[in-house]
Coordinates of C-alpha atoms and ligand atoms in Angstrom, one line a residue:
X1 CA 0.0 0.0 0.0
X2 CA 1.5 3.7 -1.2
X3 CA 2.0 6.1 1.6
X4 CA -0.6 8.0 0.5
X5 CA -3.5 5.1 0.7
X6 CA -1.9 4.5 4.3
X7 CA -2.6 8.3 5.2
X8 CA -5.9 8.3 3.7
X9 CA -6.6 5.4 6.0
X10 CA -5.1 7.0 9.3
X11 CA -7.5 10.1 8.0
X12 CA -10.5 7.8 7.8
X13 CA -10.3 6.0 11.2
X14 CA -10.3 9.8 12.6
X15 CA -13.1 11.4 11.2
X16 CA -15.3 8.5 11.6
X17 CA -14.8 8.4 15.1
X18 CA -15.9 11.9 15.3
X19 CA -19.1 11.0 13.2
X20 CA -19.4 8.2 16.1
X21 CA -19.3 10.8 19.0
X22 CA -21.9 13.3 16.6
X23 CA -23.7 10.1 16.5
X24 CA -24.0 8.6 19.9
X25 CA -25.1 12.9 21.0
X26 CA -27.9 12.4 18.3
X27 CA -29.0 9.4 19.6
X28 CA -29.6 10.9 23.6
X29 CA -30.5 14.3 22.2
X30 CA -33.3 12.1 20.2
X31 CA -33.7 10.2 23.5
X32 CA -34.2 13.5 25.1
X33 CA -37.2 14.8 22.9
X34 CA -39.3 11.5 22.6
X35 CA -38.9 9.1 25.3
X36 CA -36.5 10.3 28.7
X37 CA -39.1 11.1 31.7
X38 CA -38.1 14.9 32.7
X39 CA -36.6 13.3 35.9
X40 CA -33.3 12.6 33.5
X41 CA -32.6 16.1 32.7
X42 CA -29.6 17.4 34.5
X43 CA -28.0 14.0 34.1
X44 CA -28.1 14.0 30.3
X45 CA -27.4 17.6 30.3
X46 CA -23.9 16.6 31.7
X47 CA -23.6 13.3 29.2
X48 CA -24.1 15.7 26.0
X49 CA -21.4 18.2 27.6
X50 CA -19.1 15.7 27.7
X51 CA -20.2 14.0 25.0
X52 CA -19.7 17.6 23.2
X53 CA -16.6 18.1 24.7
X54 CA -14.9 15.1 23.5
X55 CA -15.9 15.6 19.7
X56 CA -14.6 18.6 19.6
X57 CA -11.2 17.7 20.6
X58 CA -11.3 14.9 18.9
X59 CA -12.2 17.0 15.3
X60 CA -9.7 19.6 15.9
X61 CA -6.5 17.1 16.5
X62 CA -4.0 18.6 15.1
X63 CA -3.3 15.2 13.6
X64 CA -6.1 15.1 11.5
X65 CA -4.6 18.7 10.3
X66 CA -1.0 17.1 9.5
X67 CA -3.0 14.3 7.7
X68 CA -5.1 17.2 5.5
X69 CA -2.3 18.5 4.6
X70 CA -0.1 15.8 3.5
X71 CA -3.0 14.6 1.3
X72 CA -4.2 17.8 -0.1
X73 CA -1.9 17.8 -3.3
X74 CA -3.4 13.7 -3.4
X75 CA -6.6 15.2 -3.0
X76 CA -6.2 17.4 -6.1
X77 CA -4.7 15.1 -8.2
X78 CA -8.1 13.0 -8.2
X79 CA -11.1 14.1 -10.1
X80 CA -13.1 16.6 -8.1
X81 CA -16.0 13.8 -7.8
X82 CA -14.2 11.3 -6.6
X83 CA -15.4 9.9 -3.5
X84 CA -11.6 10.1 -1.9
X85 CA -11.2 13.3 -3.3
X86 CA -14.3 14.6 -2.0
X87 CA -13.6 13.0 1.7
X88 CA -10.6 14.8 1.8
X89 CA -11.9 18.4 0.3
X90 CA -15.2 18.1 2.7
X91 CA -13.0 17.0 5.9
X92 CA -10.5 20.0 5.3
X93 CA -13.3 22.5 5.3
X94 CA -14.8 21.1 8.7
X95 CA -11.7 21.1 10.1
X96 CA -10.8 24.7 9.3
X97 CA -14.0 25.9 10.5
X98 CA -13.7 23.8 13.7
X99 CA -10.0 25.1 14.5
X100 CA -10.8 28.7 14.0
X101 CA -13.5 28.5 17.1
X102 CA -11.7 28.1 20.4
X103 CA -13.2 24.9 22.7
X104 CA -13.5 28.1 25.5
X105 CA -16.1 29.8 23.4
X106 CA -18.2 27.0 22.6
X107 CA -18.3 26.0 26.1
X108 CA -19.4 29.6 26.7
X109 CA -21.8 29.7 24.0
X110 CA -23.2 25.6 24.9
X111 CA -23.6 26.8 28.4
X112 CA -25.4 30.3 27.6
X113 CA -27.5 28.4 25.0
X114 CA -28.9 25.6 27.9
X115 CA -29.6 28.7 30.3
X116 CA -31.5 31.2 27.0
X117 CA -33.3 28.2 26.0
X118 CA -34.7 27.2 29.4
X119 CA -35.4 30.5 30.2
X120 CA -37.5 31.2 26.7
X121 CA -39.4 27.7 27.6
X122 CA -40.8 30.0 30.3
X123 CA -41.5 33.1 29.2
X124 CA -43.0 32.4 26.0
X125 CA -46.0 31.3 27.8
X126 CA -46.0 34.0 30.3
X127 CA -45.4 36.5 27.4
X128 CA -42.2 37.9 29.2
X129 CA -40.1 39.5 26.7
X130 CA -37.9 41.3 29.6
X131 CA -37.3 37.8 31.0
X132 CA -35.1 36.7 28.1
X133 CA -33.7 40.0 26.4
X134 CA -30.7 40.1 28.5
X135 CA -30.2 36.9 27.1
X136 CA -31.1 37.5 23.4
X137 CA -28.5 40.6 23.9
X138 CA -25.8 38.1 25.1
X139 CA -26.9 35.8 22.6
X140 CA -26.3 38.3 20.0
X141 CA -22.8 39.2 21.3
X142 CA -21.5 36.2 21.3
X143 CA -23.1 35.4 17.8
X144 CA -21.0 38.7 16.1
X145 CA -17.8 36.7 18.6
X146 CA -18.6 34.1 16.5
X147 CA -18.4 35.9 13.3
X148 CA -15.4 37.8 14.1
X149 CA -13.2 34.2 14.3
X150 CA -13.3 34.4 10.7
X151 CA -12.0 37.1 9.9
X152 CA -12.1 38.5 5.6
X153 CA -16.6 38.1 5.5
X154 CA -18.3 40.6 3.1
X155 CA -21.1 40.9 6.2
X156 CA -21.1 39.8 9.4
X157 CA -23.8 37.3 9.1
X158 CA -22.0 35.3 6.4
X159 CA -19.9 33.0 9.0
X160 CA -23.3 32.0 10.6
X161 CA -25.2 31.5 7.2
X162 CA -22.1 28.7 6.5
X163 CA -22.5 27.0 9.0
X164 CA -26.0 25.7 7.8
X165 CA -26.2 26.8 4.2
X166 CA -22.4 26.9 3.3
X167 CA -21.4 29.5 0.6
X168 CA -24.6 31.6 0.6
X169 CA -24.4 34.9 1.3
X170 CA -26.0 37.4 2.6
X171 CA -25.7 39.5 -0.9
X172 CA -26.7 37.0 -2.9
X173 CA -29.5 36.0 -0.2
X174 CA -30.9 39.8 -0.4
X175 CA -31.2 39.8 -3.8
X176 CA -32.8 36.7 -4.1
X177 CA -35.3 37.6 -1.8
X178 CA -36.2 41.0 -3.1
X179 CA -37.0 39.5 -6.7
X180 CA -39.0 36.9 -4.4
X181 CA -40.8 39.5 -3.0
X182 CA -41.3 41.7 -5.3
X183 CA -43.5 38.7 -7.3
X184 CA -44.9 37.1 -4.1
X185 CA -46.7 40.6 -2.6
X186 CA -49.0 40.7 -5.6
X187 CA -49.9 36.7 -5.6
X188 CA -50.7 37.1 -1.6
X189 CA -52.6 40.1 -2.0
X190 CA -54.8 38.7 -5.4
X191 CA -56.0 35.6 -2.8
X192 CA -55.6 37.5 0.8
X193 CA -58.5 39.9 -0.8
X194 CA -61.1 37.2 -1.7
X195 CA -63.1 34.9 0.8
X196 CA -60.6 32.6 3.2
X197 CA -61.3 28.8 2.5
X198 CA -63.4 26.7 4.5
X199 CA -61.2 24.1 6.7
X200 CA -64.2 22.9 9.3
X201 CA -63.8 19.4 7.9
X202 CA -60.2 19.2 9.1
X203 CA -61.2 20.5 12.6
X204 CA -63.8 17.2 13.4
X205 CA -62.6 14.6 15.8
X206 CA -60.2 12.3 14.3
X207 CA -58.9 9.8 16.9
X208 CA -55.6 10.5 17.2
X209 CA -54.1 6.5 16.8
X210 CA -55.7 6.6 13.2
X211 CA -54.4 9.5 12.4
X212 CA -50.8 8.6 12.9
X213 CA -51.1 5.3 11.5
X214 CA -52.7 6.7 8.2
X215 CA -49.9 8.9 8.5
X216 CA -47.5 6.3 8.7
X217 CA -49.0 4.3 6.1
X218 CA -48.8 7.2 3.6
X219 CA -44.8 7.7 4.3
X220 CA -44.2 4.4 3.9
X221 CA -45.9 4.8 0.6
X222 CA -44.4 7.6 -0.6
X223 CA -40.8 6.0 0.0
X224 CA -39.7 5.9 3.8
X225 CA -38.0 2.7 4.7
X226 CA -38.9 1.5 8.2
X227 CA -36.9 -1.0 7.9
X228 CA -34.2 1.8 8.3
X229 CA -36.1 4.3 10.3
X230 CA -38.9 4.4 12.7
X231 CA -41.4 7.3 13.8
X232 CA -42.4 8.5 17.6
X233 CA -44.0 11.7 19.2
X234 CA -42.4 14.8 19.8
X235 CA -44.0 17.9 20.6
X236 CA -41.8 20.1 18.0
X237 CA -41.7 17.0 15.1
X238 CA -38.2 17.0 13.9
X239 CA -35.7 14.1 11.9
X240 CA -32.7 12.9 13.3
X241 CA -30.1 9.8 11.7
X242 CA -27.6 8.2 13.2
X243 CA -26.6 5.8 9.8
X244 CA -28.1 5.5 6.9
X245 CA -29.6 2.4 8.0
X246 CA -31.1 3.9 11.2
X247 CA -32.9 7.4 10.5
X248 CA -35.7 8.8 13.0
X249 CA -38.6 10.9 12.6
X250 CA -41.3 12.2 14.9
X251 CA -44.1 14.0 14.8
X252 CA -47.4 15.3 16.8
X253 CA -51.3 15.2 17.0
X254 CA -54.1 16.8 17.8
X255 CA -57.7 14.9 17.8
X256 CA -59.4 18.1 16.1
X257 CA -56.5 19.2 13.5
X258 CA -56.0 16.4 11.0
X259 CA -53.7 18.7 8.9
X260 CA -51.0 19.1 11.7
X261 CA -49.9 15.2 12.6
X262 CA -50.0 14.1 8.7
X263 CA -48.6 17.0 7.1
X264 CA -46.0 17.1 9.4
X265 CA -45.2 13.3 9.1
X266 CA -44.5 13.9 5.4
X267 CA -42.3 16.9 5.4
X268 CA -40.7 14.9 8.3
X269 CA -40.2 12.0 6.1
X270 CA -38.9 14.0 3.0
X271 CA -36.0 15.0 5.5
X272 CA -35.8 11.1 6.8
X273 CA -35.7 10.0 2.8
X274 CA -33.1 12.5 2.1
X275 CA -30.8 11.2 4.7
X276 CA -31.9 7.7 4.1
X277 CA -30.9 8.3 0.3
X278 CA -27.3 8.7 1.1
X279 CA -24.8 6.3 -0.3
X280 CA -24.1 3.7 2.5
X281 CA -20.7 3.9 1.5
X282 CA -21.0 7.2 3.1
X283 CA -22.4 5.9 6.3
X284 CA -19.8 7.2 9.3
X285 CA -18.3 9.8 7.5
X286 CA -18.2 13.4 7.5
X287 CA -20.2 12.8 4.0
X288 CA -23.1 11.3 5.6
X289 CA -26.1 13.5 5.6
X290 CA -27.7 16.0 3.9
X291 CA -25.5 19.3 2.3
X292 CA -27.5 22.1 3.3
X293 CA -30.2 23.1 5.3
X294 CA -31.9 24.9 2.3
X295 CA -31.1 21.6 0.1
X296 CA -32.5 19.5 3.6
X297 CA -36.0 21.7 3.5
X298 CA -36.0 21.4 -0.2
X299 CA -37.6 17.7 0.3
X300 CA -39.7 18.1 3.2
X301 CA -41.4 21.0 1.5
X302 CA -41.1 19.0 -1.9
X303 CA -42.9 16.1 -0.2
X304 CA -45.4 18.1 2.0
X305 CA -46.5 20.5 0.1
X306 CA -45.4 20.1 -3.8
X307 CA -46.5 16.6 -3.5
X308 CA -48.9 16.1 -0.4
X309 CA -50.8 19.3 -0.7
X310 CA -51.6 18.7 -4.8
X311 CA -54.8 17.3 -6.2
X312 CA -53.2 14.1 -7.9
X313 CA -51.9 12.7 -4.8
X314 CA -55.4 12.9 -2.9
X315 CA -57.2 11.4 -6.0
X316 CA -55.2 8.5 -4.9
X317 CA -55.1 9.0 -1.2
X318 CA -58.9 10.3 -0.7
X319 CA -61.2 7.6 -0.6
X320 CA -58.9 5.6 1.5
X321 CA -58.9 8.5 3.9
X322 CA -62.6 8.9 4.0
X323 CA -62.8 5.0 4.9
X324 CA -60.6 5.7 7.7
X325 CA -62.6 8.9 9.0
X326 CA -66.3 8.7 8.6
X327 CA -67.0 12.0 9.3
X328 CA -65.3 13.0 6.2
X329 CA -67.7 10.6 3.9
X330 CA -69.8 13.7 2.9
X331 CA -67.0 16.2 2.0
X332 CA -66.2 16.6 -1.4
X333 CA -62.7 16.1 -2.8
X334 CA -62.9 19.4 -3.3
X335 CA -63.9 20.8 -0.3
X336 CA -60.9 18.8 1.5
X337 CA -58.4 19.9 -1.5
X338 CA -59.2 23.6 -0.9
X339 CA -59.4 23.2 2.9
X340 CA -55.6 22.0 3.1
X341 CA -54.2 24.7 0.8
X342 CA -56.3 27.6 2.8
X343 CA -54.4 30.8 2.5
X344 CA -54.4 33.3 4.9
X345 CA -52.5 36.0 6.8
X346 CA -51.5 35.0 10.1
X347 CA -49.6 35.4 13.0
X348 CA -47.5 31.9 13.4
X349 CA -45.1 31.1 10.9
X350 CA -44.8 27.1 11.8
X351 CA -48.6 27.4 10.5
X352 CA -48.4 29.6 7.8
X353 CA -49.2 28.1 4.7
X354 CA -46.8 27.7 1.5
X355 CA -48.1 31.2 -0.2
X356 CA -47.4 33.5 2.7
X357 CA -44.6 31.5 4.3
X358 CA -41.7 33.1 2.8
X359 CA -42.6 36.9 4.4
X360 CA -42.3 35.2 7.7
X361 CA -38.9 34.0 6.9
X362 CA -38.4 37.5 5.0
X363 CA -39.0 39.3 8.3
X364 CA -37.1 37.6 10.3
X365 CA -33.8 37.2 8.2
X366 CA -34.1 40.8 7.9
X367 CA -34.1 41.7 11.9
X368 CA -31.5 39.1 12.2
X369 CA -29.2 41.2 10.0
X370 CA -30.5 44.5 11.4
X371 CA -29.4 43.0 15.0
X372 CA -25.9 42.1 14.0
X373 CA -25.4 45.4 12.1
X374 CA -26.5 47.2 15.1
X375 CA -29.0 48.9 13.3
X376 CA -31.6 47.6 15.6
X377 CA -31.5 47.1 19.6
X378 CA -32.7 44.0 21.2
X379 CA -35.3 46.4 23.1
X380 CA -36.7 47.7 20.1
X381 CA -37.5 44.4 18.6
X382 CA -41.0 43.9 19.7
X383 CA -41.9 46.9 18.5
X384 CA -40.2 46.7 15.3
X385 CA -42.1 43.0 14.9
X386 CA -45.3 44.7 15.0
X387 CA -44.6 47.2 12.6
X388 CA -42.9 45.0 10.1
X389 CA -46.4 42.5 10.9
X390 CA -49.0 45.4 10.2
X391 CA -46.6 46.5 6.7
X392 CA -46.6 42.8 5.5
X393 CA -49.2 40.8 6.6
X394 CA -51.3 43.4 7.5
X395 CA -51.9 42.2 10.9
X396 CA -50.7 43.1 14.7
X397 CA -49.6 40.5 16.9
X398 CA -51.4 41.2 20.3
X399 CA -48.7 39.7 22.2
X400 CA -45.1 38.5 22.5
X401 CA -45.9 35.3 22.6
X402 CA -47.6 35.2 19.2
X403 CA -45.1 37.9 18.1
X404 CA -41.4 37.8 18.4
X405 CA -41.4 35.2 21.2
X406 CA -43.1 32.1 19.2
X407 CA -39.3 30.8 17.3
X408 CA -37.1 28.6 19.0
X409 CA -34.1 29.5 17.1
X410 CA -32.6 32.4 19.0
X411 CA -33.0 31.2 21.9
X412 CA -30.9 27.8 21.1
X413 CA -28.7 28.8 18.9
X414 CA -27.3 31.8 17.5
X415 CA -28.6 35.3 15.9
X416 CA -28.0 35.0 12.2
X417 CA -27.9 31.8 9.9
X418 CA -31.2 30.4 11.2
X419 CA -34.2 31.4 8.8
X420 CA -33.0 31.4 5.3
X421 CA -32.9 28.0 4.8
X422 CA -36.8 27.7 4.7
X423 CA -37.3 29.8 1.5
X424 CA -34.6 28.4 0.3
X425 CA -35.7 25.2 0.3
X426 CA -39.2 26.2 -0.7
X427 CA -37.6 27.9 -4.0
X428 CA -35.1 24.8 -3.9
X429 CA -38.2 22.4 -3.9
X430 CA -40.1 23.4 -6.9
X431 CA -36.7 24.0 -8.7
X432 CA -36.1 20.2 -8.2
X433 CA -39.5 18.9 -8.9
X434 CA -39.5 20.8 -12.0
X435 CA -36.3 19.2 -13.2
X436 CA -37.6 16.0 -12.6
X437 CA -40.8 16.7 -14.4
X438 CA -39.1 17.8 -17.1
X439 CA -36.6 14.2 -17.1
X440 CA -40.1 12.3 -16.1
X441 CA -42.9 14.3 -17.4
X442 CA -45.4 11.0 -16.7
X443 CA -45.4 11.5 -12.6
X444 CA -48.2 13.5 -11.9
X445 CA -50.1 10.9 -13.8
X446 CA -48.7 7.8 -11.8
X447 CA -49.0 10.1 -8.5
X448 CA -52.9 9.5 -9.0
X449 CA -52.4 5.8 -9.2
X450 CA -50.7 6.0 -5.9
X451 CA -47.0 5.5 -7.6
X452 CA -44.3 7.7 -6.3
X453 CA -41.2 5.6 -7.0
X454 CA -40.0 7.4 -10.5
X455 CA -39.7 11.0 -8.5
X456 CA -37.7 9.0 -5.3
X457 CA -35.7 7.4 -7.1
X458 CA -34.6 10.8 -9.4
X459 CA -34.2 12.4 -6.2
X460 CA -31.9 10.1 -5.1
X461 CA -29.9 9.9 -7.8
X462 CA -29.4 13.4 -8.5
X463 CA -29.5 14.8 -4.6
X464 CA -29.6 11.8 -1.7
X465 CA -26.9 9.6 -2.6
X466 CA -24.6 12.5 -3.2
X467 CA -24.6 13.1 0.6
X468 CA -22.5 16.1 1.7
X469 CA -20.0 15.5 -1.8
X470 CA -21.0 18.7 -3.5
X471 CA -22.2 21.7 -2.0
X472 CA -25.7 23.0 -2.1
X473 CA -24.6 25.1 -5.2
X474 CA -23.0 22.2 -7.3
X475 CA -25.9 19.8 -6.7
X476 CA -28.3 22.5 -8.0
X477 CA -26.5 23.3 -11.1
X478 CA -26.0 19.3 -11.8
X479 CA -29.7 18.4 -10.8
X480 CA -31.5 21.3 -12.5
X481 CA -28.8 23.0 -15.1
X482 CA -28.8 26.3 -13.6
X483 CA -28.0 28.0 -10.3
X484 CA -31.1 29.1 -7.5
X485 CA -33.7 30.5 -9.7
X486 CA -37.2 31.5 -8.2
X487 CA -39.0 30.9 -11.5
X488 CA -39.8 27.8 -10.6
X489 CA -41.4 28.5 -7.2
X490 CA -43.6 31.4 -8.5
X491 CA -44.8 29.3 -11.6
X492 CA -45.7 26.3 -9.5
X493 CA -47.7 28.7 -6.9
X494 CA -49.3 30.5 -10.0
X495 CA -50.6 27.1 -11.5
X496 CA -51.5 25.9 -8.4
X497 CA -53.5 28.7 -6.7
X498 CA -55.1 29.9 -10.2
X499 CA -57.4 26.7 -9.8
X500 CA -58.5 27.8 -6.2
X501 CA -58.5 31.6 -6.5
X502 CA -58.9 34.3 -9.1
X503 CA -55.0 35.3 -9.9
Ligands
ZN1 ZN1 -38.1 20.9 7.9

């Protein structure tokens, strides 16, 4: 064996036992959200830390760096899409990110995040907005602390935006959301202006058991492997993999909403097929998983709402849901087709629906920029929530708790980075679908017959099995033939709503 093949083996053994610590931290922060009794929280509080504590050495060896270095010119003498090649490009770019962030900081930051997290838990329900601000301002200083370890950005919101959609930018962000706006406003406003949609039939009783095992039984249908991944209850549903033999998704119910357990079952499962998809040859590696978190919400919004919101796929799935649920014998295809695409302005973005979605997102990947550029003081954000609200959507939140206290993200993690992904992926979604229409223009027609297999199996080939080989921006370019483009998105909602509202 050459030298090289020996270092590219010593390289190996080290990174997948980093993906083993990632892993085995997956698989108790999964524990965590669906089965530990609250009882076990300070003890698996400590596990994770140490847990945490030890992958982080581990990734930031310097050895690993010796052995990165000694194989880059290796590295670059195979072609780019070579699976050694790629290995060795993807691991250098962790690494350098890792090394750049002392372990001191992170602990900071882990420890800060528990305390802001715990402490939002609370006062989002007791609509105390002074309660965490102190901590949304340390938050936010530590977030531009982040920023500053790499030094050379064009904005200071472009370190966090790598570190879940790597080599977007904030420029390139902005202008892709102006255009998106500029040609959403009028769309919204054309349906926001005539009568809302009727969704009664979706707020009967529907025991919750049948739901999630119709739920189930349509995932599995659509293309998620139990045999490699199981479902339980969460109350925020979320996916989670440890291998690509052993992916987990959750999800919630409520006896009169039918729309939130399955629709959330399915965009779960377009995540849980996406890691699923990878090439097992991938498993344990750092190219395991998905590329992006725009490319990752690009198939849970594909499934969800491109696929399990259209008209084809309830031709098929209709009658058997109206054998499951009496009450919904004597509503009309129809009736139930309009009720699960109802467009309205609201308050929540987790339940805004796929039209007005994106000025959620808008809003707040605005403020987050605003915040680090100092152009906007954590005091004034409530207030600055309201007004953006009343501008866009036209309505006032008439509380913190439906206003700027109802996201998560903030509070668990840092200022900056954390909304884009969701347009993205909703642009990303119909860009992909679209490609494979045009490569397989028959799958609408065997989506009515129940047949989904032609569209999951072009997705895997051109995104899942890729893993994390090409970045967000190569996969789109090979998968589609062109960069992020919103035509796509915009045509899709045009065809779509024009059958449901006057456009
Ligand atoms: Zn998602």
């Amino acid at each position: 064996m050459n030298e090289m093949q020996t270092k590219l083996n010593e390289l190996k053994v080290r990174l997948e036992e980093v993906k083993a610590l990632n892993n085995a931290q997956a698989v108790l922060s999964w524990d965590q959200s669906t089965q530990m009794p609250p009882g076990g929280g300070a003890a698996r509080a400590k596990q994770l830390a140490v847990l945490a504590q030890l992958t982080q050495e581990k990734a930031i060896d310097p050895a690993i760096g010796r052995l990165l270095d000694a194989l880059q010119k290796y590295g670059e003498s195979l072609p780019y899409d070579s699976d050694d090649a790629s290995l060795i490009r993807v691991a250098r770019r962790d690494y350098e990110r890792d090394v750049k962030v002392p372990a001191e900081f992170m602990a900071r930051f882990s420890a800060h995040q528990a305390e802001s997290y715990q402490a939002w838990t609370q006062a989002r329900p007791a609509n105390d907005f002074d309660r965490v601000s102190p901590l949304l301002e340390k938050t936010l200083d530590l977030s531009r602390e982040f920023a500053n370890y790499f030094p050379g950005y064009e904005h200071i919101a472009d370190p966090l935006i790598d570190l879940s959609d790597y080599g977007m930018k904030v420029d390139s962000i902005r202008s892709l959301f102006k255009e998106l706006r500029a040609r959403m406003v009028p769309i919204v406003k054309a349906i926001t202006s005539q009568p809302v949609a009727d969704d009664n039939c979706l707020k009967q009783s529907f025991p919750e058991a049948e739901q999630i095992a119709f739920g189930r039984k349509v995932v599995e249908r659509l293309g998620f492997d139990f045999q490699r991944g199981r479902q339980d209850m969460s109350p925020h549903p979320f996916t989670t993999s440890f291998s690509v033999g052993d992916v987990r998704i959750t999800t919630r119910v409520q006896e009169r909403d039918l729309g939130d357990c399955l629709f959330s079952i399915i965009h779960e499962s377009g995540h849980g097929m996406y890691e699923q998809g990878v090439d097992p040859a991938y498993d344990g590696t750092p190219l395991m998983g998905g590329t992006s978190s725009g490319v990752h919400e690009s198939q849970s919004r594909l499934w969800e709402n491109v696929v399990g919101r259209s008209r084809g796929f309830w031709e098929y799935f209709y009658p058997e849901l109206q054998k499951t649920f009496l009450n919904l014998q004597k509503v009309s295809l129809d009736t139930f087709y309009r009720a699960i695409n109802k467009v309205e302005r609201s308050l929540i973005r987790t339940d805004a629906d796929e039209v007005t979605y994106n000025l959620h997102v808008m809003m707040r990947f605005d403020f987050e920029l605003q915040l680090l550029e100092g152009k906007l003081e954590v005091q004034d954000l409530p207030e600055a929530w309201r007004e953006r609200f009343r501008s866009d959507l036209g309505l006032v939140p008439p509380d913190h708790k439906n206003g700027v206290l109802q996201d998560v993200h903030w509070f668990s993690g840092f200022v900056g980075g954390a909304f884009q992904g969701y347009t993205l992926g909703n642009l990303l979604g119909a860009q992909f679908y679209a490609a494979a229409l045009k490569a397989h223009p028959e799958i609408p027609a065997e989506m009515k017959q129940g047949r989904f297999n032609r569209l999951h199996i072009w997705l895997k080939e051109n995104l899942y099995r890729h893993g994390r080989k090409y970045t967000a921006a190569e996969l789109v370019q090979k998968a589609t033939g062109s960069g992020i483009t919103i035509d796509p998105y915009i045509a899709y909602l045009q065809t779509k709503y024009a059958t449901l509202y006057k456009l």
